mmCIF file with all atom_site columns, C-alpha atoms and ligand atoms in Angstrom:
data_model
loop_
_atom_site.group_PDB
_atom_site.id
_atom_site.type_symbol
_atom_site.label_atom_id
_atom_site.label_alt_id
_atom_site.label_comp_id
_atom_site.label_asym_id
_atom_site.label_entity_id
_atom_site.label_seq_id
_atom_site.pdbx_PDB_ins_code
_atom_site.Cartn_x
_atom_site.Cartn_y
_atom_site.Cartn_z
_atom_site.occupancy
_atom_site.B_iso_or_equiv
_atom_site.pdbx_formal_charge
_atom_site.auth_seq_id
_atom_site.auth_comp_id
_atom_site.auth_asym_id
_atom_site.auth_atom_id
_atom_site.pdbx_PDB_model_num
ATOM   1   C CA . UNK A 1 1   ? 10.175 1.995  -7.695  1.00 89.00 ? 1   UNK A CA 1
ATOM   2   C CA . UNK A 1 2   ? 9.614  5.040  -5.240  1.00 96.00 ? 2   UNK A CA 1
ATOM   3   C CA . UNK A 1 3   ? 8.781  4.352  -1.540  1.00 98.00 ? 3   UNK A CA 1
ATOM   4   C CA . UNK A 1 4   ? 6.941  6.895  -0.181  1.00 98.00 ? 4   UNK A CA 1
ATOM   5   C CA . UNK A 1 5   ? 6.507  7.796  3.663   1.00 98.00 ? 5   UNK A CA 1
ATOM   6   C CA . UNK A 1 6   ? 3.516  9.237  5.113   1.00 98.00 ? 6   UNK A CA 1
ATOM   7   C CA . UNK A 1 7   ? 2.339  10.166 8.501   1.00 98.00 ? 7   UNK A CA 1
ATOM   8   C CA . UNK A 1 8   ? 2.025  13.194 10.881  1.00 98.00 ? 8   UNK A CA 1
ATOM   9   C CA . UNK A 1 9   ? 4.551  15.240 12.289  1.00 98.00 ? 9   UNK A CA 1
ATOM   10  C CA . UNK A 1 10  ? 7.027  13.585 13.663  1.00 97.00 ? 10  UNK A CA 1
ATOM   11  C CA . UNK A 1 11  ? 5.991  9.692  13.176  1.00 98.00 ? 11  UNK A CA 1
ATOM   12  C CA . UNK A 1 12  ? 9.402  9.545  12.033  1.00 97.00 ? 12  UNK A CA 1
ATOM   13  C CA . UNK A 1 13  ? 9.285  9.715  8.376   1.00 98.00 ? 13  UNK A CA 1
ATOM   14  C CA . UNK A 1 14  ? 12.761 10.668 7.908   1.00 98.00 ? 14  UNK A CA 1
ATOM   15  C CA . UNK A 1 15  ? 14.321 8.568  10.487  1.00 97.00 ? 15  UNK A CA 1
ATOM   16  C CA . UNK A 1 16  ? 13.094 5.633  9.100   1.00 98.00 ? 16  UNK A CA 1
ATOM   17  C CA . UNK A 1 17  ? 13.829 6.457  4.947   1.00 98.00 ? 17  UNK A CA 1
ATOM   18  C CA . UNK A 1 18  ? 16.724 7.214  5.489   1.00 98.00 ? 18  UNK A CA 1
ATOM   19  C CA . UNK A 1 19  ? 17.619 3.610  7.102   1.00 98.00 ? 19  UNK A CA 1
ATOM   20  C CA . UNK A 1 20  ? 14.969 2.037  4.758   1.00 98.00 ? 20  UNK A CA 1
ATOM   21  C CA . UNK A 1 21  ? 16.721 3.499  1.517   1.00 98.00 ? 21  UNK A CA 1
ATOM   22  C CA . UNK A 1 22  ? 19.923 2.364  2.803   1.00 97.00 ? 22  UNK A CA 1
ATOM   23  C CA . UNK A 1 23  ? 18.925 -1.257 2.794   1.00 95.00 ? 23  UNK A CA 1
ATOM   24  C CA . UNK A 1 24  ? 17.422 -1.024 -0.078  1.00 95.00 ? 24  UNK A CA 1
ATOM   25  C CA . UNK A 1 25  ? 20.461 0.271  -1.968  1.00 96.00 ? 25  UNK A CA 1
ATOM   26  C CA . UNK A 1 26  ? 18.104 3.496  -3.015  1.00 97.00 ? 26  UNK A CA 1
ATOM   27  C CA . UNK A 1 27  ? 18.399 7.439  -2.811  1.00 98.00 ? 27  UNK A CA 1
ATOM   28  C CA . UNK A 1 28  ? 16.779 9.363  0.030   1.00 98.00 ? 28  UNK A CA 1
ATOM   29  C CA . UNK A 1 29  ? 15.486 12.479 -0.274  1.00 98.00 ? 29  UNK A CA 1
ATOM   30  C CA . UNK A 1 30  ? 13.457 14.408 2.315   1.00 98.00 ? 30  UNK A CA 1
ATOM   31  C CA . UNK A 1 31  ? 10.719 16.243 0.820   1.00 98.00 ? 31  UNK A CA 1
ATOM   32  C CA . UNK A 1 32  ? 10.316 19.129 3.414   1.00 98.00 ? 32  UNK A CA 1
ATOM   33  C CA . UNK A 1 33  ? 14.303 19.624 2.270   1.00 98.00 ? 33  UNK A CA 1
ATOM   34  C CA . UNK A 1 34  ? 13.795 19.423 -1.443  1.00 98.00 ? 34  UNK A CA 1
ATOM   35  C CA . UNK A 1 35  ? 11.436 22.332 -1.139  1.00 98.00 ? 35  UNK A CA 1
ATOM   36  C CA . UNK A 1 36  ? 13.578 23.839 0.904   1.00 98.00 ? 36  UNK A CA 1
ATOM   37  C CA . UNK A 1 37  ? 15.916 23.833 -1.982  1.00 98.00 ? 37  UNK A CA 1
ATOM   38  C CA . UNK A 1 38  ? 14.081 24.689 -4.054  1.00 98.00 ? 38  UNK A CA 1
ATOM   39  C CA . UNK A 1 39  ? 12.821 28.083 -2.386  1.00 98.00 ? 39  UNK A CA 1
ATOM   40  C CA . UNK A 1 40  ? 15.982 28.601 -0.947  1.00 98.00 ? 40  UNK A CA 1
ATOM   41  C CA . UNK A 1 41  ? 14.072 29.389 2.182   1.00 98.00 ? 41  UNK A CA 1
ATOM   42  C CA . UNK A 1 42  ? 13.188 26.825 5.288   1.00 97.00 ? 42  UNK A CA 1
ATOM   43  C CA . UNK A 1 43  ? 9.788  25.616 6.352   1.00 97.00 ? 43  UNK A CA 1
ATOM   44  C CA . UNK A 1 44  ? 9.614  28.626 8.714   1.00 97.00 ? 44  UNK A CA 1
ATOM   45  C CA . UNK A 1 45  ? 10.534 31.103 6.498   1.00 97.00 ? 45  UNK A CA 1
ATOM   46  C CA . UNK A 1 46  ? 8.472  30.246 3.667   1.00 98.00 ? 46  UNK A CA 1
ATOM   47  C CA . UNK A 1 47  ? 5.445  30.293 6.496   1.00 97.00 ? 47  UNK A CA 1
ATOM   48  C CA . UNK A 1 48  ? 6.590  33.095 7.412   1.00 97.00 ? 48  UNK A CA 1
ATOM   49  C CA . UNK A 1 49  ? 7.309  35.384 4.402   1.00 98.00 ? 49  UNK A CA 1
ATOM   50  C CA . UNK A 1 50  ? 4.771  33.849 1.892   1.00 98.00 ? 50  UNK A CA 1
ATOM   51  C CA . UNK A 1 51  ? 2.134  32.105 3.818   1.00 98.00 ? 51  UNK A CA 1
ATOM   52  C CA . UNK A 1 52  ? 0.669  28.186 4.478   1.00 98.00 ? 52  UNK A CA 1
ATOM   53  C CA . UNK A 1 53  ? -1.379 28.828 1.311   1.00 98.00 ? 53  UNK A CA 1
ATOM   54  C CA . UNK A 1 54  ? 1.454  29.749 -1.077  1.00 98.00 ? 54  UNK A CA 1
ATOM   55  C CA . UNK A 1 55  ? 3.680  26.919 1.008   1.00 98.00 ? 55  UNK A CA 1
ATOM   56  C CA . UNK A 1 56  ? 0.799  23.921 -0.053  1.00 98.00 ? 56  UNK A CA 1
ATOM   57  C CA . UNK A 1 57  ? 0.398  25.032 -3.481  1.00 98.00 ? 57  UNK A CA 1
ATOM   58  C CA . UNK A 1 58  ? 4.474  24.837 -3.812  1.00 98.00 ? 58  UNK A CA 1
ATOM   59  C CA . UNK A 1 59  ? 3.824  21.539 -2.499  1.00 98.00 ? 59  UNK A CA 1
ATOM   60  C CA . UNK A 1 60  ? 2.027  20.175 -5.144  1.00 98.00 ? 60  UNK A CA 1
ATOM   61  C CA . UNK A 1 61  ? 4.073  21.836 -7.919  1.00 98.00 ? 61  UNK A CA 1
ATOM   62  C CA . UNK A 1 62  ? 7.073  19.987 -6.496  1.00 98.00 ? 62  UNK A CA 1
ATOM   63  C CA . UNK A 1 63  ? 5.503  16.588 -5.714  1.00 98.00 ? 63  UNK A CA 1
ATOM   64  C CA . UNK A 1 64  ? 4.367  16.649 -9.284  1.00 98.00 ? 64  UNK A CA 1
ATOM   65  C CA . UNK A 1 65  ? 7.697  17.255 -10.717 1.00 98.00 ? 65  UNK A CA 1
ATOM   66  C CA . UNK A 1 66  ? 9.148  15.009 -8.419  1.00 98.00 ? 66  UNK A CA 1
ATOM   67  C CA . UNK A 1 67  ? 7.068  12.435 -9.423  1.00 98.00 ? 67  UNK A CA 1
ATOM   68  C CA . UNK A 1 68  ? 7.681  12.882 -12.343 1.00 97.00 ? 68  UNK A CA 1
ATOM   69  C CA . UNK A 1 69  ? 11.494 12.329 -12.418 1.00 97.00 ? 69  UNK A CA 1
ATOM   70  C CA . UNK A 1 70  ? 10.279 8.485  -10.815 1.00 96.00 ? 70  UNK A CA 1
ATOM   71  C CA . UNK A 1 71  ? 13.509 8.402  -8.730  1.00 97.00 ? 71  UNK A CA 1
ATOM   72  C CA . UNK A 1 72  ? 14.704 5.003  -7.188  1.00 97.00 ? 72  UNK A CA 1
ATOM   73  C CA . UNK A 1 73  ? 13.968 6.353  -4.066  1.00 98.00 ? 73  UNK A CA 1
ATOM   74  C CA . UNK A 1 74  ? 12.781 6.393  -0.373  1.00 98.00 ? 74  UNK A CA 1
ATOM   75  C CA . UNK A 1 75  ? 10.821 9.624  0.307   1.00 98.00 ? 75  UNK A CA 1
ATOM   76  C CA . UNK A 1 76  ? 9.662  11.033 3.103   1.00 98.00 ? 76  UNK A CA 1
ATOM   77  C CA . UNK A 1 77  ? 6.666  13.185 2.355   1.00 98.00 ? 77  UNK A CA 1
ATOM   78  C CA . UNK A 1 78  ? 5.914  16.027 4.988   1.00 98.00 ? 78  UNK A CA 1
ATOM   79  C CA . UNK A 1 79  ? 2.805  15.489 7.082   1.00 98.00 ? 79  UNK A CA 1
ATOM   80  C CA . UNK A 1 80  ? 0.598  17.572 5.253   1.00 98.00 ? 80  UNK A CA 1
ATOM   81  C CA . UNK A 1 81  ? 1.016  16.717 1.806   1.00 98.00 ? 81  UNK A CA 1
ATOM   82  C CA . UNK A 1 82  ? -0.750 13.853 1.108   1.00 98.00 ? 82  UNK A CA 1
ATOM   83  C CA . UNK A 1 83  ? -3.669 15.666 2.608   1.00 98.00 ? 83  UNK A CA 1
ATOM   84  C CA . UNK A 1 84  ? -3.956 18.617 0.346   1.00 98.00 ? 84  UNK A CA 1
ATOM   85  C CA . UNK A 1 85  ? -4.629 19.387 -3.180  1.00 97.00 ? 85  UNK A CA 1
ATOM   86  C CA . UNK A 1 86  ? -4.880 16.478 -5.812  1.00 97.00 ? 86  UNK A CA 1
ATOM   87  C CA . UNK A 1 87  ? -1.943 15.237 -4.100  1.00 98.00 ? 87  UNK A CA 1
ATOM   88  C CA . UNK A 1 88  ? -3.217 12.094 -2.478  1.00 98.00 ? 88  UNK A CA 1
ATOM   89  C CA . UNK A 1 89  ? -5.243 11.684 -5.800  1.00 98.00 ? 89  UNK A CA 1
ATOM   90  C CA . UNK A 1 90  ? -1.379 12.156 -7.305  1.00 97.00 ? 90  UNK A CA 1
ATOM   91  C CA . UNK A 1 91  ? 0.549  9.237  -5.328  1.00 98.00 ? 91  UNK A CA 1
ATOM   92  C CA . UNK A 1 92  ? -2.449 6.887  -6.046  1.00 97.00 ? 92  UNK A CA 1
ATOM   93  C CA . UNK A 1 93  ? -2.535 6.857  -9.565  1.00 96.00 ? 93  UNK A CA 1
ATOM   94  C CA . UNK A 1 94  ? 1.690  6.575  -9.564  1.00 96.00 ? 94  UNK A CA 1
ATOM   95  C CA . UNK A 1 95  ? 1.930  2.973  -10.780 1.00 95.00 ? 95  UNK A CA 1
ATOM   96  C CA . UNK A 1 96  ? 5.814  3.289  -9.663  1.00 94.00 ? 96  UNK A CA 1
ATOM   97  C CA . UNK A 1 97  ? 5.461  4.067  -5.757  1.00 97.00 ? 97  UNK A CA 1
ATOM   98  C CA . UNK A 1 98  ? 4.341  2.276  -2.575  1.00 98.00 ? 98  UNK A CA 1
ATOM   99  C CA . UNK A 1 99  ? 2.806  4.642  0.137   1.00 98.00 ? 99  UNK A CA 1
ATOM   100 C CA . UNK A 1 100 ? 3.713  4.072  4.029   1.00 98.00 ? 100 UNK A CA 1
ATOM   101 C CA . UNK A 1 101 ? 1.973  5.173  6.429   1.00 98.00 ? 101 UNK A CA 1
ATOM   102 C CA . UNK A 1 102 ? 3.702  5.261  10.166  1.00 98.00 ? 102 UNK A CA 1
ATOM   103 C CA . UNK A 1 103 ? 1.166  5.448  12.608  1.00 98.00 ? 103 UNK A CA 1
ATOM   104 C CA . UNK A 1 104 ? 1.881  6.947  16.185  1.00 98.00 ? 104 UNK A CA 1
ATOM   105 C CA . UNK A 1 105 ? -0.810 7.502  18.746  1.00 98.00 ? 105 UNK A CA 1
ATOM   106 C CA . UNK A 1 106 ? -1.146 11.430 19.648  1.00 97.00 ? 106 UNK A CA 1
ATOM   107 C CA . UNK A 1 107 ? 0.454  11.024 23.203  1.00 96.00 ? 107 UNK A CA 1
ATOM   108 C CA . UNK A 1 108 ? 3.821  9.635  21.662  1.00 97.00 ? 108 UNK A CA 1
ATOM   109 C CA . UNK A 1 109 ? 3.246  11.768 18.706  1.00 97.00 ? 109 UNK A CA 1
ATOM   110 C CA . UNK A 1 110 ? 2.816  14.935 21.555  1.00 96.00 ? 110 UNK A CA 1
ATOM   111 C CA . UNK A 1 111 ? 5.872  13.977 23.351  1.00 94.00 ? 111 UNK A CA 1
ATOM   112 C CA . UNK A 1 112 ? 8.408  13.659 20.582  1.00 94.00 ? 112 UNK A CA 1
ATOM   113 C CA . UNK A 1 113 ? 6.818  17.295 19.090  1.00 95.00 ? 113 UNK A CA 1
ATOM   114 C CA . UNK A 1 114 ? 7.189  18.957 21.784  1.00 92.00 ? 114 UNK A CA 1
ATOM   115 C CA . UNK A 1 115 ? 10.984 19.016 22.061  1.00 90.00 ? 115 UNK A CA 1
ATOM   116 C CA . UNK A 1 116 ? 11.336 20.002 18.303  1.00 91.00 ? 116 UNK A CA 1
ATOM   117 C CA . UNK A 1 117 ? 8.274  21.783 17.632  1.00 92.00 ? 117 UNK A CA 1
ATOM   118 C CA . UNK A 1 118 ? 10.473 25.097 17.327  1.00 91.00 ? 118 UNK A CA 1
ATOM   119 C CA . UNK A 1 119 ? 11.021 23.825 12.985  1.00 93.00 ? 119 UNK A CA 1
ATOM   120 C CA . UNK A 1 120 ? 7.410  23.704 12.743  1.00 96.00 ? 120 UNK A CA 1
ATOM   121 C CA . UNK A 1 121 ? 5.278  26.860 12.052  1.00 96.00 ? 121 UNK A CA 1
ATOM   122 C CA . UNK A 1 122 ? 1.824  24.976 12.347  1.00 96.00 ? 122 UNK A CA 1
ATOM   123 C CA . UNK A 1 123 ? 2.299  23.772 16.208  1.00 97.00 ? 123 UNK A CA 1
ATOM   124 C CA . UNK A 1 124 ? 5.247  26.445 17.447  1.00 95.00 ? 124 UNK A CA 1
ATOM   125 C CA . UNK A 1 125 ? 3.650  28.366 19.472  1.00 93.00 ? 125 UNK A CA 1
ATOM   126 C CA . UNK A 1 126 ? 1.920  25.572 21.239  1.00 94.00 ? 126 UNK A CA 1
ATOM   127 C CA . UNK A 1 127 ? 1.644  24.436 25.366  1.00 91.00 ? 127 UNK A CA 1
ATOM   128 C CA . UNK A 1 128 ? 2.425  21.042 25.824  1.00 87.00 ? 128 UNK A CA 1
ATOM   129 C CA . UNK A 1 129 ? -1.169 20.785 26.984  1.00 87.00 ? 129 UNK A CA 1
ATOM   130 C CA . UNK A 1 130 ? -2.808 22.596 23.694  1.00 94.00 ? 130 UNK A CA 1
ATOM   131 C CA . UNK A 1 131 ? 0.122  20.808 21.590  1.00 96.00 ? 131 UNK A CA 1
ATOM   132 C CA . UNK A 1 132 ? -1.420 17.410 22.766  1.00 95.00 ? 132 UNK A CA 1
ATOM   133 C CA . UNK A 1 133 ? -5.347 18.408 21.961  1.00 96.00 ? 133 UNK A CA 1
ATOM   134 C CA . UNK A 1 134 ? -4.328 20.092 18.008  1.00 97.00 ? 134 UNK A CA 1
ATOM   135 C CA . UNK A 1 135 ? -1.993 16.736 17.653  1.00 97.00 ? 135 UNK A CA 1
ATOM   136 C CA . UNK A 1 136 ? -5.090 14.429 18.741  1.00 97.00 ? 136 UNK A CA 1
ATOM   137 C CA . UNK A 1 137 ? -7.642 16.884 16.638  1.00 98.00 ? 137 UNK A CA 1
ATOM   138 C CA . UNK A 1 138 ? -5.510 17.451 13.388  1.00 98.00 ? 138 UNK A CA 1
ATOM   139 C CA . UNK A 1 139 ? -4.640 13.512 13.231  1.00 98.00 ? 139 UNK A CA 1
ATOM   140 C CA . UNK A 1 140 ? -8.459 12.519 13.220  1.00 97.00 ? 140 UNK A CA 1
ATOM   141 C CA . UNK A 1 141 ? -8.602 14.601 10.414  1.00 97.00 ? 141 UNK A CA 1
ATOM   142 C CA . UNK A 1 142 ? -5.631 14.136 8.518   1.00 98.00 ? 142 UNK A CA 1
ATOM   143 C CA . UNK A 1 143 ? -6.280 9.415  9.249   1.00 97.00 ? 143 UNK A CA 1
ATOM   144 C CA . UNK A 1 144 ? -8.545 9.348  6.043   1.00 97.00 ? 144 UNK A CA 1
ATOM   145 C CA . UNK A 1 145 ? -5.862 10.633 3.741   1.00 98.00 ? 145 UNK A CA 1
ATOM   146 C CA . UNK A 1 146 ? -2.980 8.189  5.831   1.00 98.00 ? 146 UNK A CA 1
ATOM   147 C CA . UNK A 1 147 ? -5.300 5.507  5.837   1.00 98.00 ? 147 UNK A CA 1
ATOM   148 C CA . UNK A 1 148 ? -5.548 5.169  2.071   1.00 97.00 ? 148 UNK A CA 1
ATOM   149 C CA . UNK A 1 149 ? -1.673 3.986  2.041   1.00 98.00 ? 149 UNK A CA 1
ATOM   150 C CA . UNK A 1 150 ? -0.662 0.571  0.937   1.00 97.00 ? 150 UNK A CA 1
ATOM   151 C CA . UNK A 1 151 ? 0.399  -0.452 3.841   1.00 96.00 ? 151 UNK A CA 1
ATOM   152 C CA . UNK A 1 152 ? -0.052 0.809  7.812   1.00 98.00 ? 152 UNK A CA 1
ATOM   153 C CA . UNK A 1 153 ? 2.879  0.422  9.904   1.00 98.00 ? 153 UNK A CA 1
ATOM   154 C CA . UNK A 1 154 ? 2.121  0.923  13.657  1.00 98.00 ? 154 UNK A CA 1
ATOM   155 C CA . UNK A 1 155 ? 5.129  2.579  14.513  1.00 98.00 ? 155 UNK A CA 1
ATOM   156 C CA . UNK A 1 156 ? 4.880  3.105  18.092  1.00 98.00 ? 156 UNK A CA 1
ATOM   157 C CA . UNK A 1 157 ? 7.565  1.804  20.310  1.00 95.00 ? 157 UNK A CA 1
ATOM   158 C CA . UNK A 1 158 ? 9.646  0.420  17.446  1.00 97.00 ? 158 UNK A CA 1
ATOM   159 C CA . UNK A 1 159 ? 13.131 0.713  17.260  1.00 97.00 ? 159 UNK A CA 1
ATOM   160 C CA . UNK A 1 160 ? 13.922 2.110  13.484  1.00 98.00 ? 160 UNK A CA 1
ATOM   161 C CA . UNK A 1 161 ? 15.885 -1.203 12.617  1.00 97.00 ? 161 UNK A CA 1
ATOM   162 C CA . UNK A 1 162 ? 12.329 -2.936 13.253  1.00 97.00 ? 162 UNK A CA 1
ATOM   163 C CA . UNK A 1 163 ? 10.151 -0.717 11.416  1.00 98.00 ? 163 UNK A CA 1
ATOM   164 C CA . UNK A 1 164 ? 12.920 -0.940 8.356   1.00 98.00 ? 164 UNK A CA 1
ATOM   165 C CA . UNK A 1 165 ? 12.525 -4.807 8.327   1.00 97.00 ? 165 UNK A CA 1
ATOM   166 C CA . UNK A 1 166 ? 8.648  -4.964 8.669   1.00 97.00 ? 166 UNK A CA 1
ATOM   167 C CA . UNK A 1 167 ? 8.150  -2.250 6.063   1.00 97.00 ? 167 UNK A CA 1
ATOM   168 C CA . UNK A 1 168 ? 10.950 -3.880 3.602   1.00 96.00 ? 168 UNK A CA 1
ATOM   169 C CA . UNK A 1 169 ? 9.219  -7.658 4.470   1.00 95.00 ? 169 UNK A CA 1
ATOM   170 C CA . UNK A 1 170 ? 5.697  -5.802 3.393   1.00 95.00 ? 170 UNK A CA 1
ATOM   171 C CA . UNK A 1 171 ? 6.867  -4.261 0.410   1.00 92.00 ? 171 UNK A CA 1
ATOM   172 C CA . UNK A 1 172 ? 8.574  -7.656 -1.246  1.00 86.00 ? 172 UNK A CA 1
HETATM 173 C C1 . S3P B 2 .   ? 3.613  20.018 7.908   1.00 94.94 ? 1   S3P B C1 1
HETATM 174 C C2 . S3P B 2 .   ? 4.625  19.127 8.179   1.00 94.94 ? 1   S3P B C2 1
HETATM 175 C C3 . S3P B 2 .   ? 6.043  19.461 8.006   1.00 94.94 ? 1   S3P B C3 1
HETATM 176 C C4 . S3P B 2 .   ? 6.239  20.561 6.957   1.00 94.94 ? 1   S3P B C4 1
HETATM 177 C C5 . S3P B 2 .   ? 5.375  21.735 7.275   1.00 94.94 ? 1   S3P B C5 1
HETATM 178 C C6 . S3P B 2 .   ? 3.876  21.387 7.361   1.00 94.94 ? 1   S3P B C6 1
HETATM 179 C C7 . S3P B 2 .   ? 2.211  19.583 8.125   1.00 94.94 ? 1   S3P B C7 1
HETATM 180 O O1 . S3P B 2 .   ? 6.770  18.278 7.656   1.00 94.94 ? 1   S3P B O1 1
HETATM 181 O O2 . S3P B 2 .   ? 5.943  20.062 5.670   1.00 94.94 ? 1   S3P B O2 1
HETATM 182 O O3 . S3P B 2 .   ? 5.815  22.279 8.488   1.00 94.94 ? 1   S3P B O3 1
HETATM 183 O O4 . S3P B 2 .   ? 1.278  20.220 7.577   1.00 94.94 ? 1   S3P B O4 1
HETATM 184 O O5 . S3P B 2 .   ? 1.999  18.564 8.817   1.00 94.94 ? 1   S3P B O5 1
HETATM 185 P P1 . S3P B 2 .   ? 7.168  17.109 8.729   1.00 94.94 ? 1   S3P B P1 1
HETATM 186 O O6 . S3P B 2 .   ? 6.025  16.138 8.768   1.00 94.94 ? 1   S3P B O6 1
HETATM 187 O O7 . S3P B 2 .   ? 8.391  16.519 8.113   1.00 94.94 ? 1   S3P B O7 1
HETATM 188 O O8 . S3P B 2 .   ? 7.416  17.787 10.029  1.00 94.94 ? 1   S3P B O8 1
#
């Protein structure tokens, strides 16, 4: 069985696996750093060098092999990729995995991007002001592809011990 996290930029996705796999007695693996890996170049390199277009269709090429391999495993997904692609269409056909979605309203989503916005080439060249309008914006958007998850979590002003027990209670 995979658990799979989804949500925007930092909802926390990572934070929370890695606890949640711990519990659980399952691997973790951070999707963001398995392309990464892969590429042998970071987020903001591969922006960078190659280009969001060339980053998203790596994306898909590596959630489909990873999906393939049907790890026992917590993943964290990163915010984009259940919303490009076939990839949503991809994690809802997989009979093996559970998607998550952590929801965060755009203010706390605004205040804990701002600090570590500098890892993330869509937002980091953003104002705090601007960062809080493209967060609000980009969520409305992105909310039909989170929404389709098996279960919602609202993960605002949750400690990650809380959001690991209501997440492993829904999942039984
Ligand atoms: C992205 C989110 C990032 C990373 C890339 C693009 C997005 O992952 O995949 O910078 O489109 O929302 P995190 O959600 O882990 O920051």
């Amino acid at each position: 069985m995979m658990q799979i996290l989804i949500g925007y930029m930092g909802s926390g996705k990572s934070t929370v696996g890695k606890v949640l796999a711990k519990n659980n007695n399952l691997m973790f693996i951070d999707f963001d750093d398995y392309i990464v890996e892969k590429e042998n170049l970071s987020i903001p390199e591969i922006f960078k060098l190659k280009g969001e277009i060339y980053f998203r269709r790596k994306e898909t090429e590596y959630l489909t092999e990873l999906l393939s391999q049907k790890p026992e495993a917590v993943i964290s997904l990163g915010g984009g990729t259940p919303c490009y692609g076939n990839n949503l269409e991809l994690l809802k056909n997989d009979e093996e995995l559970k998607l998550v979605y952590l929801k965060v309203t755009p203010q706390n989503l605004t205040q804990r991007l701002f600090k570590e916005r500098a890892k993330r080439p869509l937002i980091a060249n953003l104002e705090e002001e601007k960062l809080e309008e493209y967060v609000r914006k980009h969520l409305f958007e992105r909310q039909f592809y989170y929404l389709q998850s098996d279960v919602v979590i609202d993960a605002n002003n949750k400690t990650v011990e809380d959001l690991v027990a209501e997440i492993s209670k829904l999942l039984d």
